[in-house]
Amino acid sequence: MNMMNLHNVEFIKSAASAGAFIRDGRPNIVFSGKSNVGKSSVINCLLNRKNFARVGAQPGKTVHINYFLVDKAAYFTDLPGYGFAKVSKAERDRWGALMEAFFAEPGLITLGIMIVDARHKPTADDVTMAAWFKETGCPMVIVANKLDKLAKREIEGNMAVIRATLALDESAVLIPFSAEKRTGREQLLAEITRFV
Ligand code: GDP
């Protein structure tokens, strides 16, 4: 349970099919979220990088799983974003097949981190993604990103809506977060460190 050295980060690979998933016994911290929710920004915020996980990745180029090795101790595993309105059926199918393979295989997820938008009720896709994580039985952290766009008085109500919509049980941790302002960063790192 040591604090990781976040300066020591290597991009390992992009996996486009199950054959390329990493299975080396290291903990896997798995990040998921709809496109544009700020998933890359959250990962970059954690790693103190500007552009390590790619911000604003193009639709059509994102159907792979990116593996980052942190301090040789744990992977930050970046799942492809979902919910783009304008993707082809072929691309949606590729996404579905890759996610199905990933979530069906035991042992690939140590901690699931789902990133949602603090401003909005989670989408149907978010609900599905949360259900997939729950089915694996892995512990989960929900990151409600873009908190800086909310007024203080809105925060509590929005967090309650997120908890209810995703049907989170009490053990699930929900962290109000802003990648832009770095709000919640220490709390999220503390949660991750419990599993590394
Ligand atoms: P991804 O597609 O989920 O990886 O999302 P990105 O990290 O590329 O971010 C999408 C957009 O949201 C970019 O314009 C970011 O600058 C912006 N963004 C990300 N996080 C925050 C945040 O905490 N606050 C605000 N205001 N904007 C954010």
PDB file of C-alpha atoms and ligand atoms in Angstrom:
ATOM      1  CA  MET A   1       0.000   0.000   0.000  1.00  0.00           C
ATOM      2  CA  ASN A   2       2.702   2.437  -0.922  1.00  0.00           C
ATOM      3  CA  MET A   3       2.075   5.656  -2.740  1.00  0.00           C
ATOM      4  CA  MET A   4       3.018   5.098  -6.362  1.00  0.00           C
ATOM      5  CA  ASN A   5       5.646   7.205  -8.036  1.00  0.00           C
ATOM      6  CA  LEU A   6       3.444   8.923 -10.589  1.00  0.00           C
ATOM      7  CA  HIS A   7       6.433  10.279 -12.480  1.00  0.00           C
ATOM      8  CA  ASN A   8       7.248   6.786 -13.614  1.00  0.00           C
ATOM      9  CA  VAL A   9       4.627   6.065 -16.263  1.00  0.00           C
ATOM     10  CA  GLU A  10       5.054   4.117 -19.475  1.00  0.00           C
ATOM     11  CA  PHE A  11       2.608   3.638 -22.282  1.00  0.00           C
ATOM     12  CA  ILE A  12       2.674  -0.123 -22.862  1.00  0.00           C
ATOM     13  CA  LYS A  13       0.239  -0.839 -25.672  1.00  0.00           C
ATOM     14  CA  SER A  14      -3.130  -0.516 -27.341  1.00  0.00           C
ATOM     15  CA  ALA A  15      -5.154  -3.724 -27.415  1.00  0.00           C
ATOM     16  CA  ALA A  16      -7.766  -4.083 -30.151  1.00  0.00           C
ATOM     17  CA  SER A  17      -8.698  -7.681 -29.379  1.00  0.00           C
ATOM     18  CA  ALA A  18      -8.710 -10.144 -26.489  1.00  0.00           C
ATOM     19  CA  GLY A  19      -5.450 -11.720 -27.590  1.00  0.00           C
ATOM     20  CA  ALA A  20      -3.650  -8.496 -26.714  1.00  0.00           C
ATOM     21  CA  PHE A  21      -5.090  -8.014 -23.206  1.00  0.00           C
ATOM     22  CA  ILE A  22      -2.418  -7.880 -20.510  1.00  0.00           C
ATOM     23  CA  ARG A  23      -2.567 -10.728 -18.007  1.00  0.00           C
ATOM     24  CA  ASP A  24       0.591 -10.472 -15.935  1.00  0.00           C
ATOM     25  CA  GLY A  25      -0.905 -10.410 -12.457  1.00  0.00           C
ATOM     26  CA  ARG A  26      -0.366  -6.714 -11.795  1.00  0.00           C
ATOM     27  CA  PRO A  27      -3.387  -4.776 -10.512  1.00  0.00           C
ATOM     28  CA  ASN A  28      -5.513  -3.195 -13.239  1.00  0.00           C
ATOM     29  CA  ILE A  29      -7.164   0.138 -12.525  1.00  0.00           C
ATOM     30  CA  VAL A  30      -9.755   0.338 -15.291  1.00  0.00           C
ATOM     31  CA  PHE A  31     -11.133   3.706 -16.479  1.00  0.00           C
ATOM     32  CA  SER A  32     -14.361   3.976 -18.429  1.00  0.00           C
ATOM     33  CA  GLY A  33     -16.663   6.769 -19.500  1.00  0.00           C
ATOM     34  CA  LYS A  34     -18.611   8.162 -22.395  1.00  0.00           C
ATOM     35  CA  SER A  35     -16.755  10.124 -25.029  1.00  0.00           C
ATOM     36  CA  ASN A  36     -16.030  13.690 -24.045  1.00  0.00           C
ATOM     37  CA  VAL A  37     -16.772  13.177 -20.338  1.00  0.00           C
ATOM     38  CA  GLY A  38     -13.121  13.983 -19.637  1.00  0.00           C
ATOM     39  CA  LYS A  39     -11.688  10.488 -19.183  1.00  0.00           C
ATOM     40  CA  SER A  40      -8.343  11.427 -20.741  1.00  0.00           C
ATOM     41  CA  SER A  41      -8.297  14.617 -18.693  1.00  0.00           C
ATOM     42  CA  VAL A  42      -8.906  12.692 -15.452  1.00  0.00           C
ATOM     43  CA  ILE A  43      -6.070  10.254 -16.229  1.00  0.00           C
ATOM     44  CA  ASN A  44      -3.750  13.114 -17.194  1.00  0.00           C
ATOM     45  CA  CYS A  45      -4.716  14.948 -13.997  1.00  0.00           C
ATOM     46  CA  LEU A  46      -3.826  11.893 -11.892  1.00  0.00           C
ATOM     47  CA  LEU A  47      -0.502  11.499 -13.697  1.00  0.00           C
ATOM     48  CA  ASN A  48       0.324  15.228 -13.687  1.00  0.00           C
ATOM     49  CA  ARG A  49       0.611  15.151 -17.466  1.00  0.00           C
ATOM     50  CA  LYS A  50      -0.852  17.417 -20.060  1.00  0.00           C
ATOM     51  CA  ASN A  51      -1.313  15.018 -22.917  1.00  0.00           C
ATOM     52  CA  PHE A  52      -0.383  11.504 -21.929  1.00  0.00           C
ATOM     53  CA  ALA A  53      -3.752   9.880 -22.284  1.00  0.00           C
ATOM     54  CA  ARG A  54      -4.912  11.536 -25.453  1.00  0.00           C
ATOM     55  CA  VAL A  55      -7.403  14.320 -24.951  1.00  0.00           C
ATOM     56  CA  GLY A  56     -10.042  14.738 -27.598  1.00  0.00           C
ATOM     57  CA  ALA A  57      -9.346  11.429 -29.332  1.00  0.00           C
ATOM     58  CA  GLN A  58     -11.130  11.152 -32.653  1.00  0.00           C
ATOM     59  CA  PRO A  59     -14.187   8.966 -33.025  1.00  0.00           C
ATOM     60  CA  GLY A  60     -13.258   6.033 -35.219  1.00  0.00           C
ATOM     61  CA  LYS A  61      -9.763   5.821 -33.788  1.00  0.00           C
ATOM     62  CA  THR A  62     -10.689   4.909 -30.285  1.00  0.00           C
ATOM     63  CA  VAL A  63     -11.752   1.269 -30.359  1.00  0.00           C
ATOM     64  CA  HIS A  64      -8.858  -0.112 -28.414  1.00  0.00           C
ATOM     65  CA  ILE A  65      -7.811  -0.435 -24.806  1.00  0.00           C
ATOM     66  CA  ASN A  66      -4.755   1.585 -23.795  1.00  0.00           C
ATOM     67  CA  TYR A  67      -2.462   0.269 -21.094  1.00  0.00           C
ATOM     68  CA  PHE A  68      -0.271   2.581 -19.026  1.00  0.00           C
ATOM     69  CA  LEU A  69       2.123   1.060 -16.494  1.00  0.00           C
ATOM     70  CA  VAL A  70       2.499   3.217 -13.404  1.00  0.00           C
ATOM     71  CA  ASP A  71       5.638   2.818 -11.290  1.00  0.00           C
ATOM     72  CA  LYS A  72       6.028  -0.713 -12.667  1.00  0.00           C
ATOM     73  CA  ALA A  73       3.350  -1.589 -10.095  1.00  0.00           C
ATOM     74  CA  ALA A  74      -0.101  -1.253 -11.661  1.00  0.00           C
ATOM     75  CA  TYR A  75      -1.796  -0.598 -14.954  1.00  0.00           C
ATOM     76  CA  PHE A  76      -4.044   2.311 -15.668  1.00  0.00           C
ATOM     77  CA  THR A  77      -6.245   0.707 -18.277  1.00  0.00           C
ATOM     78  CA  ASP A  78      -8.128   3.144 -20.487  1.00  0.00           C
ATOM     79  CA  LEU A  79     -11.246   1.627 -22.068  1.00  0.00           C
ATOM     80  CA  PRO A  80     -12.541   3.154 -25.312  1.00  0.00           C
ATOM     81  CA  GLY A  81     -15.193   5.828 -24.785  1.00  0.00           C
ATOM     82  CA  TYR A  82     -18.796   5.184 -25.677  1.00  0.00           C
ATOM     83  CA  GLY A  83     -21.893   7.107 -26.636  1.00  0.00           C
ATOM     84  CA  PHE A  84     -20.719   8.975 -29.715  1.00  0.00           C
ATOM     85  CA  ALA A  85     -23.857   9.705 -31.736  1.00  0.00           C
ATOM     86  CA  LYS A  86     -22.053   9.663 -35.055  1.00  0.00           C
ATOM     87  CA  VAL A  87     -20.204   6.383 -35.235  1.00  0.00           C
ATOM     88  CA  SER A  88     -20.762   3.688 -37.819  1.00  0.00           C
ATOM     89  CA  LYS A  89     -22.470   0.438 -36.966  1.00  0.00           C
ATOM     90  CA  ALA A  90     -19.208  -1.357 -37.730  1.00  0.00           C
ATOM     91  CA  GLU A  91     -17.415   0.721 -35.126  1.00  0.00           C
ATOM     92  CA  ARG A  92     -20.152   0.226 -32.536  1.00  0.00           C
ATOM     93  CA  ASP A  93     -19.936  -3.508 -33.179  1.00  0.00           C
ATOM     94  CA  ARG A  94     -16.159  -3.449 -32.705  1.00  0.00           C
ATOM     95  CA  TRP A  95     -16.609  -1.580 -29.438  1.00  0.00           C
ATOM     96  CA  GLY A  96     -19.263  -4.063 -28.274  1.00  0.00           C
ATOM     97  CA  ALA A  97     -17.166  -7.111 -29.126  1.00  0.00           C
ATOM     98  CA  LEU A  98     -14.080  -5.695 -27.400  1.00  0.00           C
ATOM     99  CA  MET A  99     -16.007  -4.760 -24.239  1.00  0.00           C
ATOM    100  CA  GLU A 100     -17.789  -8.100 -24.145  1.00  0.00           C
ATOM    101  CA  ALA A 101     -14.456  -9.920 -24.281  1.00  0.00           C
ATOM    102  CA  PHE A 102     -12.967  -7.655 -21.639  1.00  0.00           C
ATOM    103  CA  PHE A 103     -15.810  -7.868 -19.135  1.00  0.00           C
ATOM    104  CA  ALA A 104     -16.400 -11.596 -19.664  1.00  0.00           C
ATOM    105  CA  GLU A 105     -12.852 -12.585 -18.744  1.00  0.00           C
ATOM    106  CA  PRO A 106     -12.273 -12.960 -15.011  1.00  0.00           C
ATOM    107  CA  GLY A 107      -9.325 -11.240 -13.415  1.00  0.00           C
ATOM    108  CA  LEU A 108      -8.867  -8.271 -15.751  1.00  0.00           C
ATOM    109  CA  ILE A 109     -10.276  -5.617 -13.404  1.00  0.00           C
ATOM    110  CA  THR A 110      -8.901  -4.862  -9.947  1.00  0.00           C
ATOM    111  CA  LEU A 111     -10.751  -1.570  -9.500  1.00  0.00           C
ATOM    112  CA  GLY A 112     -13.320  -0.077 -11.860  1.00  0.00           C
ATOM    113  CA  ILE A 113     -13.363   3.697 -12.232  1.00  0.00           C
ATOM    114  CA  MET A 114     -16.401   5.037 -14.017  1.00  0.00           C
ATOM    115  CA  ILE A 115     -16.350   8.642 -15.057  1.00  0.00           C
ATOM    116  CA  VAL A 116     -19.662  10.435 -15.429  1.00  0.00           C
ATOM    117  CA  ASP A 117     -20.637  14.052 -15.936  1.00  0.00           C
ATOM    118  CA  ALA A 118     -21.361  15.800 -12.614  1.00  0.00           C
ATOM    119  CA  ARG A 119     -23.893  18.047 -14.341  1.00  0.00           C
ATOM    120  CA  HIS A 120     -26.212  15.422 -15.763  1.00  0.00           C
ATOM    121  CA  LYS A 121     -28.199  12.361 -14.917  1.00  0.00           C
ATOM    122  CA  PRO A 122     -26.132   9.373 -16.135  1.00  0.00           C
ATOM    123  CA  THR A 123     -27.084   8.183 -19.621  1.00  0.00           C
ATOM    124  CA  ALA A 124     -28.521   4.771 -20.479  1.00  0.00           C
ATOM    125  CA  ASP A 125     -25.035   3.807 -21.693  1.00  0.00           C
ATOM    126  CA  ASP A 126     -23.563   4.843 -18.333  1.00  0.00           C
ATOM    127  CA  VAL A 127     -26.134   2.649 -16.560  1.00  0.00           C
ATOM    128  CA  THR A 128     -25.201  -0.308 -18.779  1.00  0.00           C
ATOM    129  CA  MET A 129     -21.494   0.237 -18.168  1.00  0.00           C
ATOM    130  CA  ALA A 130     -22.041   0.410 -14.386  1.00  0.00           C
ATOM    131  CA  ALA A 131     -23.986  -2.864 -14.571  1.00  0.00           C
ATOM    132  CA  TRP A 132     -21.112  -4.538 -16.434  1.00  0.00           C
ATOM    133  CA  PHE A 133     -18.654  -3.462 -13.769  1.00  0.00           C
ATOM    134  CA  LYS A 134     -20.987  -4.668 -11.011  1.00  0.00           C
ATOM    135  CA  GLU A 135     -21.403  -8.068 -12.660  1.00  0.00           C
ATOM    136  CA  THR A 136     -17.655  -8.642 -12.420  1.00  0.00           C
ATOM    137  CA  GLY A 137     -17.882  -8.114  -8.655  1.00  0.00           C
ATOM    138  CA  CYS A 138     -14.962  -5.652  -8.746  1.00  0.00           C
ATOM    139  CA  PRO A 139     -14.882  -2.677  -6.384  1.00  0.00           C
ATOM    140  CA  MET A 140     -15.961   0.537  -8.055  1.00  0.00           C
ATOM    141  CA  VAL A 141     -15.297   4.237  -7.807  1.00  0.00           C
ATOM    142  CA  ILE A 142     -17.523   6.712  -9.606  1.00  0.00           C
ATOM    143  CA  VAL A 143     -15.873   9.973 -10.602  1.00  0.00           C
ATOM    144  CA  ALA A 144     -18.337  12.809 -11.226  1.00  0.00           C
ATOM    145  CA  ASN A 145     -16.195  15.028 -13.462  1.00  0.00           C
ATOM    146  CA  LYS A 146     -16.615  18.682 -14.515  1.00  0.00           C
ATOM    147  CA  LEU A 147     -17.674  19.663 -11.017  1.00  0.00           C
ATOM    148  CA  ASP A 148     -16.346  23.162 -11.739  1.00  0.00           C
ATOM    149  CA  LYS A 149     -19.355  23.661 -14.004  1.00  0.00           C
ATOM    150  CA  LEU A 150     -21.798  23.200 -11.129  1.00  0.00           C
ATOM    151  CA  ALA A 151     -22.941  25.771  -8.609  1.00  0.00           C
ATOM    152  CA  LYS A 152     -22.202  24.750  -5.000  1.00  0.00           C
ATOM    153  CA  ARG A 153     -25.880  24.420  -4.201  1.00  0.00           C
ATOM    154  CA  GLU A 154     -26.356  21.917  -7.036  1.00  0.00           C
ATOM    155  CA  ILE A 155     -23.679  19.462  -5.976  1.00  0.00           C
ATOM    156  CA  GLU A 156     -25.485  17.437  -3.324  1.00  0.00           C
ATOM    157  CA  GLY A 157     -28.617  16.912  -5.420  1.00  0.00           C
ATOM    158  CA  ASN A 158     -26.663  15.934  -8.523  1.00  0.00           C
ATOM    159  CA  MET A 159     -24.595  13.407  -6.577  1.00  0.00           C
ATOM    160  CA  ALA A 160     -27.804  11.849  -5.246  1.00  0.00           C
ATOM    161  CA  VAL A 161     -29.202  11.564  -8.785  1.00  0.00           C
ATOM    162  CA  ILE A 162     -25.977   9.894  -9.986  1.00  0.00           C
ATOM    163  CA  ARG A 163     -26.029   7.426  -7.089  1.00  0.00           C
ATOM    164  CA  ALA A 164     -29.691   6.571  -7.641  1.00  0.00           C
ATOM    165  CA  THR A 165     -29.502   6.308 -11.447  1.00  0.00           C
ATOM    166  CA  LEU A 166     -26.476   4.015 -11.365  1.00  0.00           C
ATOM    167  CA  ALA A 167     -28.076   2.072  -8.473  1.00  0.00           C
ATOM    168  CA  LEU A 168     -24.862   2.285  -6.462  1.00  0.00           C
ATOM    169  CA  ASP A 169     -24.781   0.467  -3.191  1.00  0.00           C
ATOM    170  CA  GLU A 170     -23.293   2.100  -0.120  1.00  0.00           C
ATOM    171  CA  SER A 171     -19.895   0.515  -0.670  1.00  0.00           C
ATOM    172  CA  ALA A 172     -19.410   2.301  -3.994  1.00  0.00           C
ATOM    173  CA  VAL A 173     -17.379   5.465  -3.648  1.00  0.00           C
ATOM    174  CA  LEU A 174     -18.601   8.572  -5.494  1.00  0.00           C
ATOM    175  CA  ILE A 175     -16.060  11.368  -5.873  1.00  0.00           C
ATOM    176  CA  PRO A 176     -17.030  14.870  -7.017  1.00  0.00           C
ATOM    177  CA  PHE A 177     -14.150  15.715  -9.359  1.00  0.00           C
ATOM    178  CA  SER A 178     -12.787  18.379 -11.636  1.00  0.00           C
ATOM    179  CA  ALA A 179      -9.893  17.452 -13.894  1.00  0.00           C
ATOM    180  CA  GLU A 180      -9.627  21.135 -14.727  1.00  0.00           C
ATOM    181  CA  LYS A 181      -9.399  22.361 -11.118  1.00  0.00           C
ATOM    182  CA  ARG A 182      -7.869  19.125  -9.788  1.00  0.00           C
ATOM    183  CA  THR A 183     -10.700  18.785  -7.270  1.00  0.00           C
ATOM    184  CA  GLY A 184     -10.976  15.268  -5.831  1.00  0.00           C
ATOM    185  CA  ARG A 185      -7.566  14.191  -7.124  1.00  0.00           C
ATOM    186  CA  GLU A 186      -6.145  13.262  -3.714  1.00  0.00           C
ATOM    187  CA  GLN A 187      -9.255  11.285  -2.806  1.00  0.00           C
ATOM    188  CA  LEU A 188      -9.184   9.346  -6.070  1.00  0.00           C
ATOM    189  CA  LEU A 189      -5.455   8.605  -5.679  1.00  0.00           C
ATOM    190  CA  ALA A 190      -6.124   7.367  -2.142  1.00  0.00           C
ATOM    191  CA  GLU A 191      -8.804   4.986  -3.436  1.00  0.00           C
ATOM    192  CA  ILE A 192      -6.511   3.691  -6.177  1.00  0.00           C
ATOM    193  CA  THR A 193      -3.614   3.248  -3.757  1.00  0.00           C
ATOM    194  CA  ARG A 194      -5.713   0.847  -1.665  1.00  0.00           C
ATOM    195  CA  PHE A 195      -5.538  -1.639  -4.531  1.00  0.00           C
ATOM    196  CA  VAL A 196      -1.951  -1.254  -5.664  1.00  0.00           C
TER     197      VAL A 196
HETATM  198  P1  GDP B   1     -12.604  12.056 -23.157  1.00  0.00           P
HETATM  199  O1  GDP B   1     -13.166  11.980 -24.538  1.00  0.00           O
HETATM  200  O2  GDP B   1     -13.535  11.469 -22.167  1.00  0.00           O
HETATM  201  O3  GDP B   1     -11.201  11.521 -23.019  1.00  0.00           O
HETATM  202  O4  GDP B   1     -12.589  13.599 -22.774  1.00  0.00           O
HETATM  203  P2  GDP B   1     -11.400  14.683 -22.795  1.00  0.00           P
HETATM  204  O5  GDP B   1     -10.453  14.441 -21.665  1.00  0.00           O
HETATM  205  O6  GDP B   1     -10.850  14.724 -24.175  1.00  0.00           O
HETATM  206  O7  GDP B   1     -12.219  16.013 -22.458  1.00  0.00           O
HETATM  207  C1  GDP B   1     -13.304  16.433 -23.249  1.00  0.00           C
HETATM  208  C2  GDP B   1     -13.496  17.927 -23.072  1.00  0.00           C
HETATM  209  O8  GDP B   1     -13.928  18.212 -21.738  1.00  0.00           O
HETATM  210  C3  GDP B   1     -12.205  18.720 -23.288  1.00  0.00           C
HETATM  211  O9  GDP B   1     -12.552  19.921 -23.945  1.00  0.00           O
HETATM  212  C4  GDP B   1     -11.718  18.982 -21.868  1.00  0.00           C
HETATM  213  O10 GDP B   1     -10.958  20.158 -21.774  1.00  0.00           O
HETATM  214  C5  GDP B   1     -13.027  19.141 -21.112  1.00  0.00           C
HETATM  215  N1  GDP B   1     -12.907  18.762 -19.686  1.00  0.00           N
HETATM  216  C6  GDP B   1     -12.382  17.631 -19.195  1.00  0.00           C
HETATM  217  N2  GDP B   1     -12.426  17.628 -17.839  1.00  0.00           N
HETATM  218  C7  GDP B   1     -12.987  18.807 -17.475  1.00  0.00           C
HETATM  219  C8  GDP B   1     -13.310  19.400 -16.201  1.00  0.00           C
HETATM  220  O11 GDP B   1     -13.103  18.867 -15.118  1.00  0.00           O
HETATM  221  N3  GDP B   1     -13.921  20.631 -16.252  1.00  0.00           N
HETATM  222  C9  GDP B   1     -14.202  21.261 -17.408  1.00  0.00           C
HETATM  223  N4  GDP B   1     -14.802  22.447 -17.352  1.00  0.00           N
HETATM  224  N5  GDP B   1     -13.903  20.744 -18.628  1.00  0.00           N
HETATM  225  C10 GDP B   1     -13.303  19.534 -18.655  1.00  0.00           C
END
